[in-house]
Short mmCIF file of C-alpha atoms and ligand atoms in Angstrom, two decimals:
data_model
loop_
_atom_site.label_atom_id
_atom_site.label_comp_id
_atom_site.label_asym_id
_atom_site.label_seq_id
_atom_site.Cartn_x
_atom_site.Cartn_y
_atom_site.Cartn_z
CA MET A 1 100.72 44.28 84.02
CA GLU A 2 102.35 46.23 86.65
CA THR A 3 105.41 45.85 84.82
CA GLN A 4 104.02 46.21 81.46
CA THR A 5 102.62 49.57 82.41
CA GLU A 6 105.82 50.77 84.06
CA ASP A 7 107.94 49.81 80.83
CA LEU A 8 105.37 51.56 78.63
CA MET A 9 105.52 54.94 81.10
CA LYS A 10 109.25 54.81 80.81
CA LEU A 11 108.90 54.69 76.96
CA GLN A 12 106.37 57.40 76.92
CA TYR A 13 108.99 59.36 79.09
CA GLY A 14 111.62 58.44 76.63
CA ARG A 15 109.53 60.18 73.63
CA PHE A 16 110.48 63.49 76.02
CA GLY A 17 114.12 62.54 76.32
CA ILE A 18 114.00 61.62 79.84
CA SER A 19 116.21 58.76 80.59
CA GLU A 20 115.28 55.99 83.10
CA GLN A 21 117.72 57.19 85.48
CA VAL A 22 115.99 60.66 85.62
CA TYR A 23 112.75 58.77 85.25
CA ALA A 24 113.61 56.65 88.54
CA PHE A 25 115.11 59.36 90.26
CA GLY A 26 111.63 61.19 90.11
CA GLU A 27 109.85 57.90 91.16
CA GLU A 28 111.63 57.63 94.19
CA ILE A 29 111.21 60.89 95.18
CA LEU A 30 107.67 60.77 94.72
CA ALA A 31 107.08 57.69 96.45
CA SER A 32 108.26 59.68 99.34
CA LEU A 33 105.40 62.54 99.16
CA ARG A 34 102.29 60.46 99.10
CA GLY A 35 101.16 61.30 102.38
CA ARG A 36 101.69 64.95 101.63
CA PHE A 37 99.70 64.69 98.43
CA GLU A 38 96.67 63.15 100.51
CA ARG A 39 96.77 66.35 102.61
CA ILE A 40 96.82 68.55 99.54
CA ASP A 41 93.75 66.73 98.05
CA LYS A 42 91.84 67.29 101.09
CA VAL A 43 92.54 71.29 101.13
CA ALA A 44 91.66 70.81 97.40
CA GLU A 45 88.39 68.83 98.41
CA TYR A 46 87.23 71.12 100.96
CA ASN A 47 87.70 74.40 98.89
CA GLN A 48 85.83 72.80 95.71
CA LEU A 49 82.80 72.33 98.11
CA LYS A 50 83.32 75.89 99.32
CA VAL A 51 83.33 77.27 95.89
CA VAL A 52 80.18 74.87 94.61
CA HIS A 53 78.38 75.97 98.06
CA ALA A 54 79.29 79.67 97.09
CA MET A 55 77.91 79.19 93.59
CA GLN A 56 74.88 77.50 94.58
CA GLN A 57 73.76 80.18 97.43
CA ALA A 58 74.60 83.23 94.77
CA GLY A 59 72.15 81.36 92.56
CA VAL A 60 73.97 80.88 89.63
CA SER A 61 72.17 80.13 86.79
CA GLU A 62 72.49 79.50 82.60
CA ALA A 63 71.65 83.05 82.12
CA CYS A 64 74.74 84.22 83.96
CA LEU A 65 76.92 82.59 81.49
CA LEU A 66 75.80 84.67 78.94
CA GLY A 67 77.24 88.22 78.30
CA THR A 68 76.28 91.77 77.82
CA THR A 69 78.02 94.19 75.20
CA GLY A 70 78.14 98.22 75.40
CA TYR A 71 77.90 99.65 78.63
CA GLY A 72 77.37 96.44 80.29
CA TYR A 73 73.99 97.51 82.68
CA ASN A 74 72.37 95.14 84.48
CA ASP A 75 75.19 92.31 83.77
CA LEU A 76 73.56 89.33 85.44
CA GLY A 77 76.71 87.46 85.07
CA ARG A 78 78.66 89.77 86.18
CA ASP A 79 76.79 90.87 89.17
CA THR A 80 76.13 87.28 90.18
CA LEU A 81 80.35 86.13 89.95
CA GLU A 82 81.14 89.27 92.04
CA LYS A 83 78.66 88.00 94.49
CA VAL A 84 80.33 84.25 94.37
CA TYR A 85 83.54 86.07 94.76
CA ALA A 86 82.37 87.82 98.05
CA ALA A 87 80.85 84.98 99.39
CA LEU A 88 83.98 82.93 98.89
CA PHE A 89 86.13 85.34 100.79
CA HIS A 90 83.83 86.12 103.31
CA ALA A 91 83.85 89.82 102.10
CA GLU A 92 81.09 92.49 102.07
CA ASP A 93 81.62 93.10 98.27
CA ALA A 94 83.93 92.24 95.41
CA LEU A 95 84.99 93.62 91.91
CA VAL A 96 85.97 91.05 89.47
CA ARG A 97 86.54 92.26 85.95
CA PRO A 98 87.91 91.37 82.55
CA GLN A 99 88.80 95.12 82.32
CA ILE A 100 91.36 94.61 85.25
CA THR A 101 94.14 93.58 83.00
CA CYS A 102 96.31 91.70 85.33
CA GLY A 103 97.31 91.51 89.04
CA THR A 104 99.67 94.50 89.12
CA HIS A 105 96.77 96.67 87.68
CA ALA A 106 94.27 95.39 90.25
CA LEU A 107 96.70 96.26 93.15
CA ALA A 108 97.73 99.24 91.49
CA LEU A 109 93.78 100.05 91.42
CA ALA A 110 93.29 98.75 94.98
CA LEU A 111 95.95 101.49 96.14
CA MET A 112 95.19 104.24 93.89
CA SER A 113 91.78 104.17 95.04
CA ASN A 114 91.95 104.03 98.36
CA LEU A 115 94.99 106.67 99.09
CA ARG A 116 94.69 110.23 98.82
CA PRO A 117 97.13 112.73 98.16
CA GLY A 118 99.37 113.19 101.87
CA ASP A 119 98.38 109.61 102.34
CA GLU A 120 101.05 107.31 103.44
CA LEU A 121 101.63 103.48 102.19
CA LEU A 122 103.29 101.15 104.62
CA SER A 123 104.95 97.69 103.66
CA PRO A 124 105.57 96.10 107.16
CA VAL A 125 106.63 92.55 105.08
CA GLY A 126 109.71 94.51 103.10
CA LYS A 127 109.90 95.15 99.51
CA PRO A 128 106.87 94.45 97.58
CA TYR A 129 106.68 92.46 94.05
CA ASP A 130 108.98 93.98 91.42
CA THR A 131 106.24 95.44 88.99
CA LEU A 132 104.82 97.49 92.15
CA GLU A 133 108.00 99.47 92.66
CA GLU A 134 106.88 101.64 89.73
CA VAL A 135 103.05 101.57 91.11
CA ILE A 136 104.40 103.32 94.54
CA GLY A 137 107.35 105.30 92.90
CA ILE A 138 110.17 103.44 94.35
CA ARG A 139 111.66 103.47 90.94
CA PRO A 140 110.64 107.06 89.51
CA SER A 141 107.84 106.03 87.03
CA LYS A 142 105.03 107.90 85.36
CA GLY A 143 101.67 107.92 87.03
CA SER A 144 103.08 106.33 90.08
CA LEU A 145 101.26 107.12 93.80
CA ARG A 146 104.74 109.04 94.29
CA GLU A 147 103.53 111.84 91.64
CA TYR A 148 100.27 112.40 93.46
CA GLY A 149 101.99 112.98 96.38
CA ILE A 150 101.56 109.67 98.31
CA THR A 151 104.71 108.80 100.20
CA TYR A 152 105.78 105.05 101.01
CA ARG A 153 107.40 103.75 103.95
CA GLN A 154 108.91 99.81 104.60
CA VAL A 155 109.68 98.01 107.41
CA ASP A 156 111.76 94.69 106.58
CA LEU A 157 111.30 91.21 107.70
CA LEU A 158 113.91 90.06 110.15
CA GLY A 159 116.80 88.03 109.54
CA ASP A 160 114.72 84.79 110.57
CA GLY A 161 111.57 86.13 108.39
CA SER A 162 109.45 87.16 111.46
CA PHE A 163 107.71 90.63 111.96
CA ASP A 164 109.64 93.46 113.00
CA TYR A 165 107.03 94.62 115.35
CA ASP A 166 109.03 97.36 116.99
CA GLY A 167 110.05 98.56 113.53
CA ILE A 168 106.17 98.55 112.28
CA ARG A 169 105.06 100.44 115.63
CA ALA A 170 107.79 103.12 114.99
CA ALA A 171 106.75 103.49 111.07
CA VAL A 172 102.85 104.05 111.66
CA ASN A 173 102.09 107.55 112.02
CA ASP A 174 98.91 110.10 111.78
CA ARG A 175 99.72 109.61 107.51
CA THR A 176 99.80 106.12 107.45
CA ARG A 177 96.35 105.19 105.67
CA LEU A 178 96.98 101.92 104.01
CA VAL A 179 99.03 98.83 104.99
CA THR A 180 100.08 96.44 102.05
CA ILE A 181 100.88 92.93 102.97
CA GLN A 182 102.12 90.35 100.40
CA ARG A 183 101.27 86.97 100.95
CA SER A 184 103.72 85.25 98.21
CA LYS A 185 107.65 85.49 98.02
CA GLY A 186 107.18 86.92 94.90
CA TYR A 187 110.88 87.25 93.26
CA GLN A 188 112.80 86.89 96.84
CA THR A 189 113.72 84.13 98.73
CA ARG A 190 111.97 85.32 101.98
CA PRO A 191 109.05 82.91 103.26
CA THR A 192 105.39 83.20 102.25
CA LEU A 193 103.07 84.11 104.71
CA SER A 194 100.58 81.97 105.81
CA VAL A 195 97.08 83.52 106.48
CA GLU A 196 97.23 82.76 109.98
CA ARG A 197 100.51 84.85 110.11
CA ILE A 198 98.73 87.64 107.71
CA GLY A 199 95.91 87.63 111.05
CA GLU A 200 98.61 88.49 113.36
CA LEU A 201 100.17 91.29 111.72
CA ILE A 202 96.95 92.96 110.68
CA GLY A 203 95.71 92.72 114.22
CA PHE A 204 98.81 94.30 115.43
CA VAL A 205 98.57 96.96 113.17
CA LYS A 206 94.60 97.36 113.75
CA GLU A 207 95.81 97.95 117.66
CA ILE A 208 98.03 100.81 117.00
CA LYS A 209 95.64 102.14 114.16
CA PRO A 210 92.24 100.67 113.90
CA ASP A 211 91.25 102.83 110.89
CA VAL A 212 94.08 101.80 108.76
CA ILE A 213 93.19 99.81 105.45
CA CYS A 214 95.02 96.18 105.52
CA MET A 215 95.11 95.05 101.97
CA VAL A 216 96.68 91.69 101.02
CA ASP A 217 98.45 91.17 97.81
CA ASN A 218 97.03 87.83 97.52
CA CYS A 219 98.70 86.47 94.11
CA TYR A 220 99.51 82.96 94.15
CA GLY A 221 97.74 82.39 97.29
CA GLU A 222 94.07 81.62 96.68
CA PHE A 223 92.93 77.94 97.65
CA VAL A 224 96.42 76.82 98.96
CA GLU A 225 94.81 76.85 102.43
CA THR A 226 91.23 76.75 103.57
CA ILE A 227 90.87 80.32 104.57
CA GLU A 228 91.81 83.58 102.79
CA PRO A 229 93.10 87.07 104.22
CA THR A 230 89.64 88.39 104.11
CA GLU A 231 88.84 85.77 106.96
CA VAL A 232 91.72 87.09 109.39
CA GLY A 233 90.77 90.87 109.36
CA ALA A 234 92.36 91.94 105.73
CA ASP A 235 89.86 94.84 104.56
CA MET A 236 90.88 93.93 100.75
CA ALA A 237 92.46 90.95 99.27
CA VAL A 238 93.71 91.34 95.70
CA GLY A 239 94.73 89.13 93.00
CA SER A 240 94.75 87.93 89.18
CA LEU A 241 92.52 85.93 87.44
CA ILE A 242 95.59 84.41 85.23
CA LYS A 243 96.82 82.94 88.51
CA ASN A 244 95.13 80.53 90.89
CA PRO A 245 91.61 81.94 90.89
CA GLY A 246 91.22 81.61 87.15
CA GLY A 247 91.73 77.86 87.27
CA GLY A 248 93.75 78.07 83.76
CA LEU A 249 90.57 78.85 81.82
CA ALA A 250 90.53 82.78 82.69
CA PRO A 251 91.90 84.62 79.71
CA ILE A 252 92.54 87.62 81.52
CA GLY A 253 91.15 89.60 84.83
CA GLY A 254 91.58 90.73 88.29
CA TYR A 255 89.70 90.74 91.54
CA ILE A 256 89.44 92.96 94.64
CA VAL A 257 87.38 91.58 97.67
CA GLY A 258 86.96 93.18 100.65
CA ARG A 259 84.77 95.86 102.56
CA LYS A 260 82.01 97.34 100.56
CA GLU A 261 83.89 101.01 100.80
CA CYS A 262 87.53 99.96 99.85
CA VAL A 263 85.84 98.04 96.55
CA GLU A 264 83.73 100.77 95.73
CA ASN A 265 86.41 103.34 95.33
CA ALA A 266 87.91 100.63 93.48
CA ALA A 267 85.19 100.53 91.23
CA TYR A 268 84.65 104.45 90.66
CA ARG A 269 88.44 104.20 89.84
CA LEU A 270 88.04 101.43 86.94
CA THR A 271 85.48 103.00 85.49
CA SER A 272 84.43 106.18 86.52
CA PRO A 273 83.46 108.52 89.37
CA GLY A 274 79.39 108.06 89.50
CA LEU A 275 79.47 104.95 87.05
CA GLY A 276 81.40 102.22 89.72
CA LYS A 277 80.08 99.02 89.32
CA GLU A 278 77.35 99.77 87.21
CA VAL A 279 79.09 99.28 83.92
CA GLY A 280 81.67 97.14 82.43
CA ALA A 281 80.37 94.83 79.79
CA SER A 282 81.46 91.15 80.30
CA LEU A 283 81.11 90.17 76.68
CA GLY A 284 81.80 86.50 76.41
CA ILE A 285 84.13 85.84 79.10
CA LEU A 286 81.89 84.68 81.97
CA PRO A 287 81.78 81.03 81.05
CA ALA A 288 85.78 81.28 81.47
CA PHE A 289 85.44 82.96 84.75
CA TYR A 290 82.89 80.52 86.22
CA GLU A 291 84.45 77.38 84.79
CA GLY A 292 87.91 78.31 85.88
CA LEU A 293 86.65 79.26 89.45
CA PHE A 294 85.29 75.82 90.07
CA LEU A 295 88.70 74.25 88.51
CA ALA A 296 90.45 76.66 90.75
CA PRO A 297 91.05 74.28 93.46
CA THR A 298 91.83 71.38 92.04
CA VAL A 299 94.37 73.17 89.56
CA THR A 300 96.12 75.00 92.68
CA ALA A 301 96.38 71.47 94.47
CA SER A 302 98.44 70.23 90.91
CA ALA A 303 100.61 73.21 91.25
CA LEU A 304 101.03 72.52 94.67
CA LYS A 305 102.32 69.24 94.32
CA GLY A 306 104.75 70.18 91.40
CA ALA A 307 106.33 72.69 93.62
CA ILE A 308 106.91 69.98 96.23
CA PHE A 309 107.89 67.43 93.82
CA ALA A 310 110.46 70.07 92.24
CA ALA A 311 111.88 71.35 96.00
CA ASN A 312 112.30 67.35 96.97
CA ILE A 313 114.27 66.89 93.67
CA TYR A 314 116.25 69.91 94.05
CA GLU A 315 116.82 69.93 97.73
CA LYS A 316 118.36 66.24 97.05
CA LEU A 317 120.82 67.25 94.57
CA GLY A 318 122.37 69.89 97.06
CA PHE A 319 120.32 73.02 96.03
CA ALA A 320 119.12 75.52 98.32
CA VAL A 321 115.47 75.53 97.60
CA VAL A 322 112.52 78.00 99.23
CA PRO A 323 110.44 76.34 100.62
CA ASP A 324 112.39 73.40 101.72
CA GLY A 325 111.34 69.83 100.75
CA SER A 326 109.21 69.23 103.95
CA GLN A 327 107.90 72.74 104.78
CA GLU A 328 104.31 73.74 104.91
CA ARG A 329 103.00 75.39 102.03
CA TYR A 330 101.23 78.82 101.63
CA ASP A 331 101.76 79.79 98.25
CA ILE A 332 102.40 77.77 94.54
CA ILE A 333 105.68 79.49 94.38
CA GLN A 334 108.92 77.06 94.24
CA ALA A 335 112.02 78.81 94.37
CA VAL A 336 115.61 76.95 93.59
CA THR A 337 118.77 78.64 94.06
CA PHE A 338 121.29 77.69 91.13
CA GLY A 339 124.23 80.10 92.15
CA SER A 340 124.51 80.69 88.07
CA PRO A 341 122.75 82.14 85.07
CA GLU A 342 123.61 78.36 83.70
CA GLY A 343 121.09 77.03 86.12
CA VAL A 344 118.43 79.14 85.96
CA ILE A 345 118.40 79.19 82.07
CA ALA A 346 119.05 75.58 81.76
CA PHE A 347 115.81 75.15 84.23
CA CYS A 348 113.58 77.50 82.20
CA GLN A 349 114.63 76.02 78.87
CA GLY A 350 113.51 72.67 80.65
CA ILE A 351 110.07 73.53 81.60
CA GLN A 352 109.49 75.11 78.18
CA ALA A 353 110.53 71.96 76.37
CA ALA A 354 107.55 70.21 78.22
CA ALA A 355 104.92 72.79 77.30
CA SER A 356 101.89 71.87 74.95
CA VAL A 357 102.12 75.31 73.27
CA ASP A 358 105.47 76.80 71.84
CA SER A 359 107.65 73.74 72.66
CA PHE A 360 109.98 74.14 70.13
CA VAL A 361 110.86 77.70 71.06
CA THR A 362 113.89 78.26 73.37
CA PRO A 363 113.41 81.07 75.81
CA GLU A 364 116.32 83.46 76.42
CA PRO A 365 116.90 86.31 78.66
CA TRP A 366 115.31 89.90 78.01
CA ASP A 367 114.84 93.21 79.33
CA MET A 368 110.94 92.64 80.50
CA PRO A 369 109.43 95.82 81.33
CA GLY A 370 108.64 96.41 84.90
CA TYR A 371 111.71 94.35 85.98
CA ASP A 372 115.09 96.20 86.82
CA ALA A 373 117.23 92.96 85.74
CA GLN A 374 117.25 90.76 82.66
CA VAL A 375 114.34 88.07 83.05
CA ILE A 376 114.42 84.91 81.72
CA MET A 377 110.97 83.16 81.32
CA ALA A 378 109.60 79.75 80.52
CA ALA A 379 105.99 80.01 79.69
CA GLY A 380 104.62 77.77 76.81
CA ALA A 381 101.08 78.37 77.98
CA PHE A 382 97.20 78.15 76.21
CA VAL A 383 96.79 81.59 77.98
CA SER A 384 99.50 83.77 77.28
CA GLY A 385 101.99 84.66 79.98
CA SER A 386 99.63 82.54 82.39
CA SER A 387 101.73 81.21 85.48
CA ILE A 388 99.14 79.16 87.01
CA GLU A 389 100.09 77.05 84.00
CA LEU A 390 103.72 75.42 83.84
CA SER A 391 106.16 78.16 83.92
CA ALA A 392 109.19 78.98 85.58
CA ASP A 393 111.30 82.62 85.40
CA GLY A 394 114.22 84.07 87.09
CA PRO A 395 115.84 87.06 87.05
CA ILE A 396 119.32 87.32 85.68
CA LYS A 397 120.82 88.54 89.01
CA PRO A 398 122.59 86.99 92.11
CA PRO A 399 121.59 84.40 93.85
CA TYR A 400 120.53 83.14 90.60
CA ALA A 401 117.31 81.65 91.94
CA VAL A 402 114.72 80.25 89.60
CA TYR A 403 111.06 80.61 90.64
CA PHE A 404 108.87 77.69 89.17
CA GLN A 405 105.22 77.50 89.58
CA GLY A 406 102.15 76.15 87.87
CA GLY A 407 100.79 72.97 86.05
CA LEU A 408 97.14 72.94 85.70
CA THR A 409 97.81 69.14 85.91
CA PHE A 410 100.00 67.20 88.22
CA PRO A 411 101.12 64.87 85.41
CA HIS A 412 102.62 68.09 83.11
CA ALA A 413 103.93 69.54 86.30
CA LYS A 414 106.01 66.43 86.80
CA LEU A 415 106.73 66.16 83.44
CA GLY A 416 107.97 69.55 83.25
CA ILE A 417 110.11 69.33 86.39
CA LEU A 418 111.55 65.69 84.97
CA LYS A 419 112.47 67.70 81.59
CA THR A 420 114.36 70.55 83.66
CA LEU A 421 116.45 67.86 85.59
CA GLN A 422 117.32 65.81 82.32
CA ASN A 423 118.52 69.11 80.95
CA LEU A 424 120.61 70.05 83.98
CA VAL A 425 121.91 66.77 83.82
CA ASP A 426 122.42 66.88 80.10
CA LYS A 427 124.55 70.19 80.65
CA LYS A 428 126.62 68.69 83.27
CA ILE A 429 125.08 70.77 86.11
CA VAL A 430 124.14 68.30 87.91
CA TYR A 431 124.99 64.63 88.25
CA ILE A 432 122.55 61.99 89.43
CA LYS A 433 123.91 58.28 90.21
C1 PLP B 1 102.02 87.93 89.88
C2 PLP B 1 102.05 89.12 91.22
C3 PLP B 1 101.59 90.38 90.61
C4 PLP B 1 101.45 90.90 89.56
O1 PLP B 1 100.45 90.20 89.09
P1 PLP B 1 100.62 90.30 87.40
O2 PLP B 1 99.39 89.72 86.69
O3 PLP B 1 102.03 89.80 86.91
O4 PLP B 1 100.86 91.92 86.88
C5 PLP B 1 101.71 90.86 92.32
N1 PLP B 1 102.25 90.40 93.07
C6 PLP B 1 102.55 89.02 93.49
C7 PLP B 1 102.76 88.74 94.65
C8 PLP B 1 102.59 88.29 92.43
O5 PLP B 1 103.12 87.21 92.47
#
């Protein structure tokens, strides 16, 4: 029976053009990862209970799944969902809205609503995510913080990835109003920060200047650990619902959780001074937000397993991978450095070929708005552009690293990764024995 199932499995993979050799290579790697996968399942189990408990405590009812139209006054489902998020993140308040269009928008909103002309923004963890460069005005852009007289300062991480405490102390001044800390590596090969390390950094900053607002860009980090940045002193945590917390079901949206005053400021900016959180119809979107949040812990676990599987495959083949095959994980992104555009392109095309949607298209590098180099993106997603679904992208610039993430289920992530390997083997970029 066992061998019969194995044979059927190989046949099944064969339909995707995956050779027995590539399949066997993957199985050998997977066998070595069982212990780690068990630990990931434990975190998912813990976080699943956390979500259910938050929903029960907030009194989520059938009526919460209905929506409002027009102004959206007294939108029970919207207001209750915000209570659920606040409880989950151990925060005073939350803003969780479909009117927040993406992660960049959520971050821009949190920054623009909590900074005033003359204030300074500090990033003590190096360059922020590419799209934030235009929000801040590092690259000149219409409507940037810089246009409003808000300056920016940055302290890079030290060579070994540790915080430059002396540099940070020197950078904090009487205009420093908000400190932005990006949890995930984004399009860089620096290490992702654990929630514990974020807590240490916040503690250090608050010791120098207690009233500074510490904001964490939480994109890709939600549910990877059992605690979130708002539990270690962050005044705000900000993220996208088309990543981890949307569980693959949310078709749009972003969230800001944290101190009441910070969230209120964001609400007055999102809608209007005077209106704040009171308006903003949820239309018919709430079932996807609730159910997506419910699924988010196990979806995040699937994506994590995929990232670890990919790391171990490409590490074994001699490529630089960040995090490495055995490192602890703090986000769902896996960087693999191929050192050539061909490697990046072949990998992304492999991911695309494994998709349920648009598997027949071949992604090519293009000039994507918000990015300073050409980018190739593979995403055959049910939700357009969703990167909690199996996806990969890479800027076409040295060191030619590809960033892989997502997978709503582990079997799908596995298929995608085997497909990238098959593609690289077929193009003679890698050789397996
Ligand atoms: C994805 C991401 C963003 C931006 O989110 P979008 O939804 O793509 O606008 C910002 N910061 C980090 C770390 C991210 O991963």
